[in-house]
Coordinates of C-alpha atoms (C1' of nucleotides) in Angstrom, one line a residue:
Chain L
X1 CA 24.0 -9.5 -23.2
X2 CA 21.9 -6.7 -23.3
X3 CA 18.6 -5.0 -22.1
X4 CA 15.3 -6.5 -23.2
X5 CA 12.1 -4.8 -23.1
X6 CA 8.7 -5.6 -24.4
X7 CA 5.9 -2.9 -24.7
X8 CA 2.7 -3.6 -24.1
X9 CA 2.8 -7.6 -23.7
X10 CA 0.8 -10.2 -23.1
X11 CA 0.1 -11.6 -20.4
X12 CA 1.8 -14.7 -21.7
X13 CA 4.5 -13.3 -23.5
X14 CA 5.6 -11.2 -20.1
X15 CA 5.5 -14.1 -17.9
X16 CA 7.9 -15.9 -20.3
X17 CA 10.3 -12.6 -20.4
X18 CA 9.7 -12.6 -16.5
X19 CA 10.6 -16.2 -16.0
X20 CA 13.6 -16.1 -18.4
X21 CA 15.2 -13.1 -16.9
X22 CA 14.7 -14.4 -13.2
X23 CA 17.2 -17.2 -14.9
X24 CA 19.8 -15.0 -16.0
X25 CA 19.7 -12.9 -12.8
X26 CA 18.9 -9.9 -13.8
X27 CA 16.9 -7.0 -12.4
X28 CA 13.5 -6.7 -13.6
X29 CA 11.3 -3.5 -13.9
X30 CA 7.3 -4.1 -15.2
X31 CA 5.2 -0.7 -15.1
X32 CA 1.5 -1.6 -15.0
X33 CA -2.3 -0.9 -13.9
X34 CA -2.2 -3.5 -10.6
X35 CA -3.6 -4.2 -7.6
X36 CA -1.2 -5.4 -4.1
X37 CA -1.9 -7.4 -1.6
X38 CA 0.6 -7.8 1.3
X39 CA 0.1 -10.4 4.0
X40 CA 3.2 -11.0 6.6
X41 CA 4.4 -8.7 10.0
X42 CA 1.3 -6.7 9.1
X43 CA -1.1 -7.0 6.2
X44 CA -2.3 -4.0 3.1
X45 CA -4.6 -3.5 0.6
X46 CA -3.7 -1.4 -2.3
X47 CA -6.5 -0.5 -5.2
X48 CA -5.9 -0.3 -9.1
X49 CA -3.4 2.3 -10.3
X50 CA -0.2 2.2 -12.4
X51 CA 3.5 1.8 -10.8
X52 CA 6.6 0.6 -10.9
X53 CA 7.3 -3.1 -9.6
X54 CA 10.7 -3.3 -9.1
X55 CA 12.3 -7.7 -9.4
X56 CA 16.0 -8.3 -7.8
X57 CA 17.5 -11.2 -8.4
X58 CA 18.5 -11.6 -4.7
X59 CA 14.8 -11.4 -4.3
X60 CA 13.7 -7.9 -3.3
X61 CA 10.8 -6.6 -4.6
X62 CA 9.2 -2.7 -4.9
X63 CA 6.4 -1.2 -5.8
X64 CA 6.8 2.4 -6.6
X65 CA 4.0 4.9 -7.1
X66 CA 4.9 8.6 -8.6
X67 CA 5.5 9.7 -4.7
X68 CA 7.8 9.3 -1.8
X69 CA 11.0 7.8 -1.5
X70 CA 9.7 4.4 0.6
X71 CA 8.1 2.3 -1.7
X72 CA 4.4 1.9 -1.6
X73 CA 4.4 -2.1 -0.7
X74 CA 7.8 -4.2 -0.9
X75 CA 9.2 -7.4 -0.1
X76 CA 12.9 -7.6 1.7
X77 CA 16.2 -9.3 0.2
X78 CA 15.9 -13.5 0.7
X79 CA 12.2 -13.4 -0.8
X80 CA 11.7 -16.0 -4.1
X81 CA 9.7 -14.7 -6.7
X82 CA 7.3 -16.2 -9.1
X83 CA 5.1 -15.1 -11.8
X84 CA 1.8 -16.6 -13.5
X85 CA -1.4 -15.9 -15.3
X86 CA -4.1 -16.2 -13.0
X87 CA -8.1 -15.6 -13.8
X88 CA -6.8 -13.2 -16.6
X89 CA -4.3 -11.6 -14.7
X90 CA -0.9 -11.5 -14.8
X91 CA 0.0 -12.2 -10.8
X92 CA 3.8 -11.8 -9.4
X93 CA 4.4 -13.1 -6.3
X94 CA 7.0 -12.7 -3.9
X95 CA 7.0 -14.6 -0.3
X96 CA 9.8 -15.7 2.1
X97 CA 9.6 -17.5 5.8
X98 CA 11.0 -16.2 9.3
X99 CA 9.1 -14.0 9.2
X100 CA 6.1 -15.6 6.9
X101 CA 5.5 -12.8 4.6
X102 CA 3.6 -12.8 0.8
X103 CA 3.2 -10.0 -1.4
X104 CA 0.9 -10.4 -4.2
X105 CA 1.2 -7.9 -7.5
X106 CA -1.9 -8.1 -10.1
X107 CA -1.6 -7.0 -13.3
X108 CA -4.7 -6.2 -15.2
X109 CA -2.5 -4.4 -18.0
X110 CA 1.3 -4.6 -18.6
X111 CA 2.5 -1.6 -19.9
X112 CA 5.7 -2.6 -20.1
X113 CA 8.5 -4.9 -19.0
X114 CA 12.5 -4.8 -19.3
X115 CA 14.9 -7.0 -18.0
X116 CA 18.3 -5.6 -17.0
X117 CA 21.4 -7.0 -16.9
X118 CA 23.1 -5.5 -14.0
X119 CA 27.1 -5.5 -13.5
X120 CA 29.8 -3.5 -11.6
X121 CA 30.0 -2.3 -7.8
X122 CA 28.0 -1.4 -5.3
X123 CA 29.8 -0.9 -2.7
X124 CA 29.3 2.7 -1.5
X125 CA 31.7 5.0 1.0
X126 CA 30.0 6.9 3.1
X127 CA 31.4 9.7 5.3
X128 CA 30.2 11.4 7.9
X129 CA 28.5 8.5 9.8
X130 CA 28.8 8.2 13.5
X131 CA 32.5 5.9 13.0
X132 CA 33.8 9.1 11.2
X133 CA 33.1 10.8 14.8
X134 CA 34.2 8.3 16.5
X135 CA 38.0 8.2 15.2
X136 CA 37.9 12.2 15.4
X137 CA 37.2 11.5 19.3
X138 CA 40.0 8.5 18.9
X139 CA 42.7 10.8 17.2
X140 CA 41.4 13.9 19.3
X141 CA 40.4 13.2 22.7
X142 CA 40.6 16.6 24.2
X143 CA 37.4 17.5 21.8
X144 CA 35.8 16.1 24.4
X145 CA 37.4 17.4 27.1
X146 CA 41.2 18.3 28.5
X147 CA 43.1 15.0 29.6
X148 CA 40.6 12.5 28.9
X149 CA 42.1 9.2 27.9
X150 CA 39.6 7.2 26.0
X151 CA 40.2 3.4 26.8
X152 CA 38.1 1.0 24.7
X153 CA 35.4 1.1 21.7
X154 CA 32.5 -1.0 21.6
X155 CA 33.1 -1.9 25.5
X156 CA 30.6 -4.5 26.6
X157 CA 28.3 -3.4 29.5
X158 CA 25.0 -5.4 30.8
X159 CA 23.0 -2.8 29.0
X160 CA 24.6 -3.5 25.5
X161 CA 28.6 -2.1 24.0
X162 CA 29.5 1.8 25.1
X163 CA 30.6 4.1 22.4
X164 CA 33.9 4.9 23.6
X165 CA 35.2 4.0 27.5
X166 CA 37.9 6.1 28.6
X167 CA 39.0 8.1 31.8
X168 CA 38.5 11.3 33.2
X169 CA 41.7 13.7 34.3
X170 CA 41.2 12.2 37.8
X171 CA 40.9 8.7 37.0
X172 CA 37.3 8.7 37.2
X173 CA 35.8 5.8 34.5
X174 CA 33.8 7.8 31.5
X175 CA 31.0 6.6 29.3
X176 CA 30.8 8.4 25.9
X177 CA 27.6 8.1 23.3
X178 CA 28.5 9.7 20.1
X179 CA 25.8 10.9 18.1
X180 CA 26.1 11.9 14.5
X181 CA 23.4 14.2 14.4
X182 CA 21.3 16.5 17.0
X183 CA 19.8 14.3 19.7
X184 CA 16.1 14.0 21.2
X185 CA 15.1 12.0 24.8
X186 CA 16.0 8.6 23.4
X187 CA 19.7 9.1 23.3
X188 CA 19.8 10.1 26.7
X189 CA 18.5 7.2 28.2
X190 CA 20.3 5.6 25.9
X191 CA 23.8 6.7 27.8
X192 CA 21.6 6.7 30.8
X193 CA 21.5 3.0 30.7
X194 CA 25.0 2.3 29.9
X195 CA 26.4 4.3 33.0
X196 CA 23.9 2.7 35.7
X197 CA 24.9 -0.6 34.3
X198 CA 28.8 0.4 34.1
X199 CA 28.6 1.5 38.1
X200 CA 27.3 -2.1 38.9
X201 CA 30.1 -3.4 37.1
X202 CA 32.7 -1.4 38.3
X203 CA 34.5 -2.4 41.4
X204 CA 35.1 -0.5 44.0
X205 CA 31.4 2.0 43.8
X206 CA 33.3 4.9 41.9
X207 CA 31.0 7.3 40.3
X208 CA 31.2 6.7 36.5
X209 CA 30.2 10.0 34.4
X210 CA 28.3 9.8 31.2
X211 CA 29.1 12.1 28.1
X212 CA 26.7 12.5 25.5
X213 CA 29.0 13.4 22.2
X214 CA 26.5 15.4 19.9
X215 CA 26.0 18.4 17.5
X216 CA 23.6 19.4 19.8
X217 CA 20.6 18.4 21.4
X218 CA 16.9 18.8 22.2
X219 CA 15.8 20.7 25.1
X220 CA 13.9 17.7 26.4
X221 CA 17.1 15.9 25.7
X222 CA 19.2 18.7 27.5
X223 CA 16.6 17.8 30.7
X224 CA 17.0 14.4 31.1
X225 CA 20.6 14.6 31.1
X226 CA 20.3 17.1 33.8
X227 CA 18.6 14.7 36.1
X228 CA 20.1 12.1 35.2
X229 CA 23.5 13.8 35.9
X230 CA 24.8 13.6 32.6
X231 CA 26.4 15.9 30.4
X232 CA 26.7 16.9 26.6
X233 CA 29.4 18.1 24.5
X234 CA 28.8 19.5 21.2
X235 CA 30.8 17.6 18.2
X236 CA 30.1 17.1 14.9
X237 CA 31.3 14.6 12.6
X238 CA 34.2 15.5 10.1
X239 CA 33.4 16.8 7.0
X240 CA 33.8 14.3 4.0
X241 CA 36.4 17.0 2.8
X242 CA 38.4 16.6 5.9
X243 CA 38.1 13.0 6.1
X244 CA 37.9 11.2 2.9
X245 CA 41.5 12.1 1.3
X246 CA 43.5 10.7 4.7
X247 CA 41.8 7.1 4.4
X248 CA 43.4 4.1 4.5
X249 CA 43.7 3.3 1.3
X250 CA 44.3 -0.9 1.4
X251 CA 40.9 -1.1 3.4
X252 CA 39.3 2.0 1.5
X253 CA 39.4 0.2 -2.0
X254 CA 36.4 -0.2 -3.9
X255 CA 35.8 -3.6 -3.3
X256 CA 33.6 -5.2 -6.2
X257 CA 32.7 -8.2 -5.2
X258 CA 31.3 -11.3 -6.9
Chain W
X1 CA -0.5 8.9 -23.3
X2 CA 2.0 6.3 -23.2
X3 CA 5.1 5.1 -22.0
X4 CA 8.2 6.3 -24.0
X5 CA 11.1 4.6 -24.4
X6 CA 14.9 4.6 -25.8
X7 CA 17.4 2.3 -25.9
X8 CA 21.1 3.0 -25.9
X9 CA 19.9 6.9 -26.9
X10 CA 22.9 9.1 -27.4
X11 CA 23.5 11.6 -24.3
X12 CA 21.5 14.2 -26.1
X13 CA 18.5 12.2 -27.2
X14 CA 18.4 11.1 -23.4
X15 CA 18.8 14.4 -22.3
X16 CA 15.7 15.7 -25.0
X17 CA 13.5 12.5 -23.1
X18 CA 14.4 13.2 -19.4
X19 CA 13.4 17.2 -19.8
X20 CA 10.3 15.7 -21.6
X21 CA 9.3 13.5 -19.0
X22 CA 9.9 15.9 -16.7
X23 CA 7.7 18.5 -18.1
X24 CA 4.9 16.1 -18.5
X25 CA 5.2 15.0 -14.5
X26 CA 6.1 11.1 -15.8
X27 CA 8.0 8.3 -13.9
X28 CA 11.3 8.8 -15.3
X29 CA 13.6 5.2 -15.4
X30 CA 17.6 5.3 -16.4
X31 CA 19.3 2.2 -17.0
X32 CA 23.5 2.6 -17.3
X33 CA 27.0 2.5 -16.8
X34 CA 27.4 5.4 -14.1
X35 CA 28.8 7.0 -11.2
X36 CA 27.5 8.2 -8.2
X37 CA 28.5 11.1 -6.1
X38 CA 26.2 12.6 -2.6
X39 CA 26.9 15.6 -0.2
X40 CA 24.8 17.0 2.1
X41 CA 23.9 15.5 5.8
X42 CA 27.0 13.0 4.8
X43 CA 28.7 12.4 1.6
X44 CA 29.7 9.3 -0.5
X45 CA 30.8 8.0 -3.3
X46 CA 30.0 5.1 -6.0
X47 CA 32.8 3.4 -8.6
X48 CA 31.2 3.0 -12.1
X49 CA 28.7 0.1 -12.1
X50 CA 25.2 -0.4 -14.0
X51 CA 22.3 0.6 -12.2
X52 CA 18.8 1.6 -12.2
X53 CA 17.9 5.4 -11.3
X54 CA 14.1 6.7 -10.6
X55 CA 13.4 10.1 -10.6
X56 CA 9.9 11.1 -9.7
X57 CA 7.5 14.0 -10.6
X58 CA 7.5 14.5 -6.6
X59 CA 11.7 15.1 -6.5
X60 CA 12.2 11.7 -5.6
X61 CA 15.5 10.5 -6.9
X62 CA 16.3 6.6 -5.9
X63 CA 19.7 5.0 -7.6
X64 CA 18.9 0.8 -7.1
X65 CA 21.8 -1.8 -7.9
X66 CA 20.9 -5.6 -8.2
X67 CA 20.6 -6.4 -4.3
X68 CA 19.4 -4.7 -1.5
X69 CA 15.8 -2.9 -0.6
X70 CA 17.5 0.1 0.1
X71 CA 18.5 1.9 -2.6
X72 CA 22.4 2.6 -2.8
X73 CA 22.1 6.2 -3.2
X74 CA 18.9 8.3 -3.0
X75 CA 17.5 12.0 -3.2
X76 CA 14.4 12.7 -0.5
X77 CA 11.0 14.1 -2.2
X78 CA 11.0 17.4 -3.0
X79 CA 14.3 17.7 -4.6
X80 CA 14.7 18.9 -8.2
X81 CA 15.8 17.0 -10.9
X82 CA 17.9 18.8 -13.8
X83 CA 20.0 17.0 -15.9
X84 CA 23.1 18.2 -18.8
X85 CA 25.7 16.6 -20.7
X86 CA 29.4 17.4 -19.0
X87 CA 32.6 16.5 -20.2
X88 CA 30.9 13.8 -22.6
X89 CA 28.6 12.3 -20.0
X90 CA 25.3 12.5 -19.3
X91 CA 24.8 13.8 -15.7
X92 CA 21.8 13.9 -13.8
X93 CA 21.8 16.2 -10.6
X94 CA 19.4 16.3 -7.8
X95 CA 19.4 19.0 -5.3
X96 CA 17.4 20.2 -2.3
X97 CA 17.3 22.8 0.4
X98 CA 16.8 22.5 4.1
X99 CA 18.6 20.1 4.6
X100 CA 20.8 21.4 1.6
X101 CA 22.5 18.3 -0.2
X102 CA 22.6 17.2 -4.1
X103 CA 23.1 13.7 -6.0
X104 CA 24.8 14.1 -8.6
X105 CA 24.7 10.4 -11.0
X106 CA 27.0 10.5 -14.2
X107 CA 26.7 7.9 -16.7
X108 CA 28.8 7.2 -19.2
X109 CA 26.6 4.9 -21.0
X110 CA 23.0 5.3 -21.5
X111 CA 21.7 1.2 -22.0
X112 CA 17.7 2.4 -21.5
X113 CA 15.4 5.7 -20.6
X114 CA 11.9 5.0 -20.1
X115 CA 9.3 7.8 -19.2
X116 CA 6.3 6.1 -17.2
X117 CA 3.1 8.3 -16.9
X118 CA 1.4 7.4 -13.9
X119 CA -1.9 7.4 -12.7
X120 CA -4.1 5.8 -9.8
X121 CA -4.4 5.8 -6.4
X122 CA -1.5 5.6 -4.0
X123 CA -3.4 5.2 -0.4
X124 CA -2.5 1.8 0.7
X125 CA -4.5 0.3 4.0
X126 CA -2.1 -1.4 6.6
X127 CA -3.4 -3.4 9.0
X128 CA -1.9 -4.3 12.2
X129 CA -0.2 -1.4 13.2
X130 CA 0.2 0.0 16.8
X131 CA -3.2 1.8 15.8
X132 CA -4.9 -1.4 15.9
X133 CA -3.3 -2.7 19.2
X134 CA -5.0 0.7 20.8
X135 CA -8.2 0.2 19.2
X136 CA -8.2 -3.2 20.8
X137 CA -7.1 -1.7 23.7
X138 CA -10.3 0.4 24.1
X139 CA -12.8 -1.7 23.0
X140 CA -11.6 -4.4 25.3
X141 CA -9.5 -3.1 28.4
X142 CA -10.0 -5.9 30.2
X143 CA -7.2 -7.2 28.5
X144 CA -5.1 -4.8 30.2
X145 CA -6.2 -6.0 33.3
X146 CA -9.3 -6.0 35.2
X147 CA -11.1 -3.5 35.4
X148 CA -8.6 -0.9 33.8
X149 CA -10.7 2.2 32.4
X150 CA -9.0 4.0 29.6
X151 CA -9.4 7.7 30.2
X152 CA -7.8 9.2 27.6
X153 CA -5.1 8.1 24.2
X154 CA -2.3 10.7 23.1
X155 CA -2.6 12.4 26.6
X156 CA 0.1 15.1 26.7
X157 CA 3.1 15.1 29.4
X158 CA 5.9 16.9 29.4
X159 CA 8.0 14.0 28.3
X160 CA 5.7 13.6 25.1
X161 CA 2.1 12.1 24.6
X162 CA 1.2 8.7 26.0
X163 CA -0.6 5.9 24.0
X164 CA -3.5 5.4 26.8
X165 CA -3.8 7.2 30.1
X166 CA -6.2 5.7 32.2
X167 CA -7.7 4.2 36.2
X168 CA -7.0 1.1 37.8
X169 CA -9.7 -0.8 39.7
X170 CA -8.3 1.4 42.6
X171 CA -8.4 4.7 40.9
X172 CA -4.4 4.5 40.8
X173 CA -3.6 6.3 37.6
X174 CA -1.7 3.8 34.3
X175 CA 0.2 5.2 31.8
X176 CA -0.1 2.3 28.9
X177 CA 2.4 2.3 26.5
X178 CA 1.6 0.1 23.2
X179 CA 3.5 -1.3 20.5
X180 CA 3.0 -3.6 17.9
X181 CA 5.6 -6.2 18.4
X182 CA 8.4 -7.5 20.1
X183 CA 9.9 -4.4 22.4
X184 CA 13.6 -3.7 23.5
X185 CA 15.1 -1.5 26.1
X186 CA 14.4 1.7 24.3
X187 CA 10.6 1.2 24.8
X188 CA 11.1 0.4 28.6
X189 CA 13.2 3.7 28.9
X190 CA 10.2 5.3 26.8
X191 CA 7.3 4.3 28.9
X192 CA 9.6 4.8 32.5
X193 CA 10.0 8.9 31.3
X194 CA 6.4 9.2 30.8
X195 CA 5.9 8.0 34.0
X196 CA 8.5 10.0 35.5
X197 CA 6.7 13.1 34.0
X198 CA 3.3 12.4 35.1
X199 CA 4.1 11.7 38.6
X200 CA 5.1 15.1 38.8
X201 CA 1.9 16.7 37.1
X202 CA -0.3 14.4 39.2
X203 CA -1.5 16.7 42.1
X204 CA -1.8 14.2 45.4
X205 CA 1.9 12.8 44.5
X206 CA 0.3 9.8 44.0
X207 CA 1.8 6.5 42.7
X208 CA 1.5 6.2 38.8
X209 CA 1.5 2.9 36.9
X210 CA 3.2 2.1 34.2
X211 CA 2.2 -1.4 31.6
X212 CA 4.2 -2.1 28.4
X213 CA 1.7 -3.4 26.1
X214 CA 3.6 -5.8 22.9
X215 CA 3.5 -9.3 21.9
X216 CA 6.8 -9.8 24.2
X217 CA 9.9 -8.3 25.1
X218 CA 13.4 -8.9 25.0
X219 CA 15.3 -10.4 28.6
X220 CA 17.3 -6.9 29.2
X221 CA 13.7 -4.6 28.4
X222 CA 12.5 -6.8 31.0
X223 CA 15.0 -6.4 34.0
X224 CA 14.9 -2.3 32.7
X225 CA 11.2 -2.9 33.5
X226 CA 11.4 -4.4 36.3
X227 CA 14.2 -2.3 37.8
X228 CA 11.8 0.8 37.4
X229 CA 8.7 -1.2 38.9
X230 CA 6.9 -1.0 35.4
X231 CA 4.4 -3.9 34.0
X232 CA 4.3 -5.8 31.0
X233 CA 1.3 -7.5 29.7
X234 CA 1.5 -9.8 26.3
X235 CA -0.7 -8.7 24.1
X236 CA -0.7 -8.4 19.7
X237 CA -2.3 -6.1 17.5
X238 CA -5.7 -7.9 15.9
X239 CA -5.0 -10.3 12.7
X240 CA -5.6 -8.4 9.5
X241 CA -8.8 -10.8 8.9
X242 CA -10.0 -10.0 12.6
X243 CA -9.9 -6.3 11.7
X244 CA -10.3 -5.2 8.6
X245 CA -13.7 -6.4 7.7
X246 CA -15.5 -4.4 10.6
X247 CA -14.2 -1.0 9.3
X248 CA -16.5 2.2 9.2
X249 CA -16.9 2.5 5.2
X250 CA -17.3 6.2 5.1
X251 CA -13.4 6.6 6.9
X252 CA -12.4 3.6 5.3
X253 CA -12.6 4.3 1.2
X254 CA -10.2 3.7 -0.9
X255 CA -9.1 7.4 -1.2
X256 CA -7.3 7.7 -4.5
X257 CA -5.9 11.6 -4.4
X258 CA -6.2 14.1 -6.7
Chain M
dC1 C1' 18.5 -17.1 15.1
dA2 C1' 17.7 -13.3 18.5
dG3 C1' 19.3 -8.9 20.4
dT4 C1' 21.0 -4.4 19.9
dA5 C1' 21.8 0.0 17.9
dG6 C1' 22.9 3.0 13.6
dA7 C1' 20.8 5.4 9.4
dT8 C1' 21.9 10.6 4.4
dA9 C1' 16.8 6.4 8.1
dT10 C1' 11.6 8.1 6.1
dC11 C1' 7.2 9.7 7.3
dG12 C1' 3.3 11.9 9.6
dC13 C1' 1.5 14.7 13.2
dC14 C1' 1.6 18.6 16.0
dT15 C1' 3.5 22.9 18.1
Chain R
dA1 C1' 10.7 24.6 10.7
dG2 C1' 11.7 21.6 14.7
dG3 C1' 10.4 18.1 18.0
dC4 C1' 8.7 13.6 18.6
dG5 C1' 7.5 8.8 17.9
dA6 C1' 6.0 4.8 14.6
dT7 C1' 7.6 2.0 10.8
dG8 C1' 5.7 -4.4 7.5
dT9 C1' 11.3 0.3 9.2
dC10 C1' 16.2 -1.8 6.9
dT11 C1' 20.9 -3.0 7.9
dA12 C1' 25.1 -4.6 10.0
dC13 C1' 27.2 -6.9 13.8
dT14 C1' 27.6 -9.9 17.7
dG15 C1' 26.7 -14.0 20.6

DNA sequence: CAGTAGATATCGCCT
DNA sequence: AGGCGATGTCTACTG
């Protein structure tokens, strides 16, 4: 099984490739001069030009121009395609419910269409993310500050699951938010919430202090914590070089799947 | 000028139509067996596998399997594209400054290379956007509440600009703070610093109001709301056909870029 | 299915 | 270049 591409098609001859390749399950690409129409969360209009539609087979759909990295119009994972000729015009449609959404791609002239077969992984590791920072607190809890004993991840509050819940040298309850990257306003209200809701929940009225785990933050950010009586500690996630090599490797496999 | 295309091209007649393509500022599609390797504000790594990579005149570099909208690896506009045969495999490399990080993708088999001149307009027209909701906001504030006179939109605080700063019925200044759909606790901790910040700039220390404006809100945004004696009022931006239509045609052409 | 928060978020605007 | 907030955000996870 291999790639199949027509140049310049008919309109007829590209809805059968279309139709046939949507059967196999394989990932489509058709460059054209269109038109889009999007009607769902919001609704767009987009004039004639030439790009890139963009067919998965677990029903995505993307519509490229020559700029940007977010595609021009799209149509999220779940969404059933469906291709035919309409008033001379070669019309993809892609729509899905919850939430009701329909995107509509007009093709005045195919350019050209392949159908790919697509096989092997996907599954990506990614290093660096906000987990990586959070076993460096785990493994290294004086980063954050001398004696502090962290207690629980992902502790359940009122106001939603706290980073990391540990203790202070004096037994006072902490609240940490780990941030990968440098921090603006909303992350302070962010650990804001979490420690108001955490001194309801505690006991007997204890103060419970509230440590925002950053690279660094924003002045505005630096602010709020002020008032709010919060404080910051600057922490960056591990490098990928430091922390790739010492993984786990019976969950780190590549898993493949079907 | 057309679109150009190879299938199963040796590395070096792929490499010949990639450095073509770019030259000529085309749409570049690689279909192939291939490896993927990032570094820069994280770092990962992707096991061989067939995918589909875009590279764009504009630095763009997008790596797509067969699921997902978001691409499994990516390179932000303004990168640039160079690509070489290492070690028997065609590699292409995409690199940027500020933040400084690469994408390097390595294939070991080339299955298709297709070069995709573009042309057309790019300037798609969204509807229903929080731009909408303020528009509507304006032209009818009665829907607000009675009697509520906008005064200004954007007005600057020190805890950032608020959608629409206006009067109620009894002069009390309203902070109103719009969005387009269903709101959580972020929003409420949005709307309670800007109100925070203007009670202090107000001269006469007088009581400043605060309305969420969205098409609902979650339970917890709710008790955040009412905890800091904000308002909510239900309200949605305008249905596409509701707006679009009555648009001012010399703001509202299809601008199609140079 | 809704709620919540992370992300290599991206993107546009403004200082 | 950095700060800030909107996005048809998308995505994973949890109840």
């Amino acid at each position: 099984m291999s790639v199949t591409t027509l140049h310049r098609p008919t309109h007829r001859d590209a809805l059968e490739a279309l139709s046939a390749a949507f059967e196999r399950g394989d990932l489509v690409t058709v460059f054209g001069r269109c038109t889009v129409e999007y009607d769902g969360r919001a609704a767009s209009s987009l004039g004639p030009g030439d790009r890139l539609l963009i067919l998965k087979p677990d029903g995505t759909a993307l519509v490229h121009t020559d700029e940007q990295r977010t595609p021009v119009n799209w149509q999220p994972p779940g969404s059933e395609h469906r291709v035919a000729v309409r008033d001379g015009r070669l019309r993809v449609r892609s729509e899905r419910e919850t939430p009701d959404e329909r995107l509509d791609v007009r093709f005045e002239a195919v350019h050209q269409v392949s159908a790919l077969p697509v096989t092997g992984g996907r599954a990506v590791d990614v290093h660096g993310s906000e987990e990586d920072l959070r076993q460096r607190v785990l493994e290294h809890p004086e980063l954050v500050e001398p004696r502090f004993e962290p207690a629980a991840t992902e502790r359940e509050t009122a106001a939603g699951p706290v980073d990391v819940f540990g203790h202070d040298s004096e037994g006072r309850p902490v609240v940490v938010e780990l941030k990968r990257r440098r921090v603006g306003p909303d992350a302070a209200g962010q650990l804001g919430r979490y420690v108001e809701a955490l001194e309801r929940e505690v006991p007997d009225g204890a103060d419970v202090r509230g440590v925002l785990v950053a690279p660094s933050v924003t002045d505005r950010a630096r602010e709020l914590l002020a008032e709010k009586g919060l404080e910051f500690v600057s922490l960056e996630p591990p490098a990928a070089s430091e922390n790739g090599a010492i993984r786990d490797p019976s969950t780190g496999s590549d898993a493949e799947d079907a």
